[in-house]
């Protein structure tokens, strides 16, 4: 399920390409991943596309330097002005969450799972919409009770580049069940 695409898995991080949200049904909601707004060269059009999709929560896995490089320094406040909650979990490209981000993961995960179970929309992005965002999306899918192998197959069916390193895969396959989560 892609939003804003005429089929195929185009890399919307390419300059001039429209932002594509690669979406999956998870729990009772929709979980999507995409490249960094502005990476296409048209930050305002990307923000407008996100506004139209209406995510209740956006998780940014990119660094402040990555935001600045594509003209997205105001990303957090721009997303919040759309009515979306915003969680910034900066992780270096091709990496897994460092200790300070690991400490924040339980709260971020709880917010995302609560939104999904309640029928909401959650958007996760990194620079290219593949590695870091794929890692987080797969982790959330398994935390919502999906079998890891089936979750990975579903994720890669909509975003073949999801999860780029063995370390990201290992992190994504972390604890499969959250106590008290019936899904």
Short mmCIF file of C-alpha atoms in Angstrom, two decimals:
data_model
loop_
_atom_site.label_atom_id
_atom_site.label_comp_id
_atom_site.label_asym_id
_atom_site.label_seq_id
_atom_site.Cartn_x
_atom_site.Cartn_y
_atom_site.Cartn_z
CA UNK A 1 0.00 0.00 0.00
CA UNK A 2 1.77 3.14 -1.18
CA UNK A 3 0.45 6.65 -0.77
CA UNK A 4 1.51 9.09 -3.46
CA UNK A 5 2.94 6.60 -5.94
CA UNK A 6 1.85 5.30 -9.32
CA UNK A 7 3.16 1.81 -8.48
CA UNK A 8 6.64 0.43 -8.06
CA UNK A 9 9.04 1.13 -5.25
CA UNK A 10 10.60 4.35 -6.41
CA UNK A 11 13.26 5.91 -4.23
CA UNK A 12 11.65 9.21 -3.36
CA UNK A 13 14.90 10.44 -1.85
CA UNK A 14 15.97 11.13 -5.45
CA UNK A 15 15.93 14.83 -6.26
CA UNK A 16 12.62 15.92 -7.70
CA UNK A 17 10.73 12.69 -7.01
CA UNK A 18 7.53 13.03 -4.96
CA UNK A 19 7.48 11.76 -1.39
CA UNK A 20 6.19 8.19 -1.20
CA UNK A 21 4.82 6.75 2.04
CA UNK A 22 5.24 2.97 2.11
CA UNK A 23 2.36 1.86 4.34
CA UNK A 24 1.36 -1.36 6.11
CA UNK A 25 -1.63 -2.31 8.22
CA UNK A 26 -0.33 -3.03 11.73
CA UNK A 27 -2.57 -3.84 14.69
CA UNK A 28 -5.67 -1.77 13.90
CA UNK A 29 -3.74 1.16 12.41
CA UNK A 30 -1.40 2.07 9.58
CA UNK A 31 2.38 2.18 9.94
CA UNK A 32 4.37 3.83 7.15
CA UNK A 33 7.97 4.66 6.36
CA UNK A 34 9.40 7.26 4.03
CA UNK A 35 12.51 9.30 3.25
CA UNK A 36 13.35 12.53 5.04
CA UNK A 37 10.97 15.31 4.00
CA UNK A 38 12.97 17.67 1.81
CA UNK A 39 15.35 15.00 0.50
CA UNK A 40 13.55 15.22 -2.85
CA UNK A 41 14.38 18.91 -3.07
CA UNK A 42 10.85 20.13 -2.30
CA UNK A 43 10.43 20.30 1.47
CA UNK A 44 7.12 22.18 1.37
CA UNK A 45 5.52 19.68 -1.03
CA UNK A 46 6.70 16.81 1.19
CA UNK A 47 5.24 18.46 4.31
CA UNK A 48 1.97 19.04 2.44
CA UNK A 49 1.86 15.36 1.46
CA UNK A 50 2.36 14.36 5.11
CA UNK A 51 -0.39 16.80 6.13
CA UNK A 52 -2.76 15.14 3.67
CA UNK A 53 -1.92 11.68 5.06
CA UNK A 54 -2.60 12.91 8.63
CA UNK A 55 -0.28 10.84 10.83
CA UNK A 56 -1.01 11.08 14.53
CA UNK A 57 2.65 10.40 15.30
CA UNK A 58 5.86 10.91 13.33
CA UNK A 59 9.14 9.32 14.43
CA UNK A 60 12.26 10.95 12.95
CA UNK A 61 15.40 8.78 12.96
CA UNK A 62 17.55 11.44 11.29
CA UNK A 63 20.11 13.78 12.82
CA UNK A 64 19.86 17.56 13.02
CA UNK A 65 22.68 17.74 10.46
CA UNK A 66 20.66 15.64 8.01
CA UNK A 67 17.66 17.94 8.52
CA UNK A 68 19.74 21.06 7.88
CA UNK A 69 21.32 19.57 4.74
CA UNK A 70 17.93 19.28 3.00
CA UNK A 71 16.31 22.46 4.33
CA UNK A 72 14.31 20.63 7.00
CA UNK A 73 15.74 22.31 10.11
CA UNK A 74 12.20 23.21 11.23
CA UNK A 75 10.84 19.68 10.66
CA UNK A 76 9.76 19.03 14.25
CA UNK A 77 7.83 22.26 14.66
CA UNK A 78 6.38 21.95 11.14
CA UNK A 79 5.05 18.45 11.90
CA UNK A 80 3.64 19.57 15.24
CA UNK A 81 1.89 22.50 13.55
CA UNK A 82 0.08 19.91 11.41
CA UNK A 83 -1.31 18.33 14.57
CA UNK A 84 1.08 15.37 14.61
CA UNK A 85 3.02 14.33 17.68
CA UNK A 86 6.74 14.22 16.91
CA UNK A 87 9.45 12.03 18.42
CA UNK A 88 13.04 12.74 17.41
CA UNK A 89 15.32 9.72 17.87
CA UNK A 90 18.51 10.71 16.01
CA UNK A 91 20.55 7.68 14.96
CA UNK A 92 23.58 7.93 12.63
CA UNK A 93 23.06 6.48 9.15
CA UNK A 94 23.57 2.69 8.88
CA UNK A 95 23.59 2.45 12.70
CA UNK A 96 21.42 1.25 15.55
CA UNK A 97 20.18 3.37 18.46
CA UNK A 98 22.97 4.56 20.78
CA UNK A 99 22.44 4.27 24.57
CA UNK A 100 20.68 7.63 24.99
CA UNK A 101 18.15 6.70 22.29
CA UNK A 102 17.76 3.16 23.66
CA UNK A 103 16.69 4.75 26.95
CA UNK A 104 13.96 6.67 25.10
CA UNK A 105 12.75 3.71 23.02
CA UNK A 106 10.25 2.25 25.53
CA UNK A 107 8.26 5.49 25.65
CA UNK A 108 8.42 6.00 21.87
CA UNK A 109 7.37 2.39 21.29
CA UNK A 110 4.50 2.71 23.75
CA UNK A 111 3.20 5.84 22.00
CA UNK A 112 3.44 4.23 18.56
CA UNK A 113 1.79 0.96 19.64
CA UNK A 114 -0.98 2.84 21.44
CA UNK A 115 -1.68 4.83 18.27
CA UNK A 116 -1.67 1.72 16.08
CA UNK A 117 -3.91 -0.32 18.40
CA UNK A 118 -6.28 2.66 18.49
CA UNK A 119 -6.54 2.72 14.69
CA UNK A 120 -4.14 5.62 14.19
CA UNK A 121 -1.43 6.37 11.66
CA UNK A 122 2.27 6.35 12.52
CA UNK A 123 4.97 7.56 10.12
CA UNK A 124 8.66 6.70 10.57
CA UNK A 125 11.38 8.27 8.44
CA UNK A 126 15.14 8.31 8.04
CA UNK A 127 17.25 9.84 5.25
CA UNK A 128 16.33 7.39 2.50
CA UNK A 129 13.37 5.60 4.07
CA UNK A 130 15.18 2.25 4.20
CA UNK A 131 17.63 1.31 6.97
CA UNK A 132 16.86 3.15 10.18
CA UNK A 133 13.16 3.58 9.44
CA UNK A 134 12.86 -0.05 8.32
CA UNK A 135 14.55 -1.15 11.55
CA UNK A 136 12.02 0.78 13.65
CA UNK A 137 9.02 -0.32 11.59
CA UNK A 138 10.00 -4.00 11.88
CA UNK A 139 10.59 -3.61 15.62
CA UNK A 140 7.13 -2.06 16.05
CA UNK A 141 5.52 -4.79 13.96
CA UNK A 142 7.05 -7.50 16.16
CA UNK A 143 6.23 -5.59 19.35
CA UNK A 144 2.61 -5.54 18.15
CA UNK A 145 2.74 -9.33 18.06
CA UNK A 146 3.60 -10.17 14.46
CA UNK A 147 5.89 -13.12 13.78
CA UNK A 148 9.30 -11.67 12.87
CA UNK A 149 9.72 -13.64 9.63
CA UNK A 150 6.25 -12.72 8.39
CA UNK A 151 6.66 -9.10 9.46
CA UNK A 152 9.95 -8.84 7.56
CA UNK A 153 8.38 -10.36 4.45
CA UNK A 154 5.44 -7.93 4.62
CA UNK A 155 7.77 -4.98 5.17
CA UNK A 156 10.09 -5.89 2.31
CA UNK A 157 7.09 -6.45 0.03
CA UNK A 158 6.37 -2.71 0.24
CA UNK A 159 9.95 -1.49 0.81
CA UNK A 160 12.58 -3.98 -0.42
CA UNK A 161 15.47 -1.86 0.92
CA UNK A 162 14.11 -1.91 4.49
CA UNK A 163 16.89 -2.62 7.02
CA UNK A 164 20.39 -2.25 5.61
CA UNK A 165 22.76 -3.88 8.12
CA UNK A 166 22.94 -7.03 10.21
CA UNK A 167 23.11 -4.83 13.32
CA UNK A 168 19.87 -3.09 12.35
CA UNK A 169 18.22 -6.48 11.78
CA UNK A 170 19.38 -7.72 15.19
CA UNK A 171 18.00 -4.59 16.89
CA UNK A 172 14.71 -4.87 14.99
CA UNK A 173 14.35 -8.48 16.16
CA UNK A 174 14.70 -7.37 19.79
CA UNK A 175 12.07 -8.27 22.40
CA UNK A 176 9.08 -9.62 20.50
CA UNK A 177 6.40 -9.08 23.13
CA UNK A 178 5.73 -6.21 25.44
CA UNK A 179 4.13 -7.26 28.75
CA UNK A 180 0.46 -6.35 28.78
CA UNK A 181 0.25 -6.10 24.98
CA UNK A 182 -2.47 -8.49 23.87
CA UNK A 183 -1.56 -8.29 20.19
#
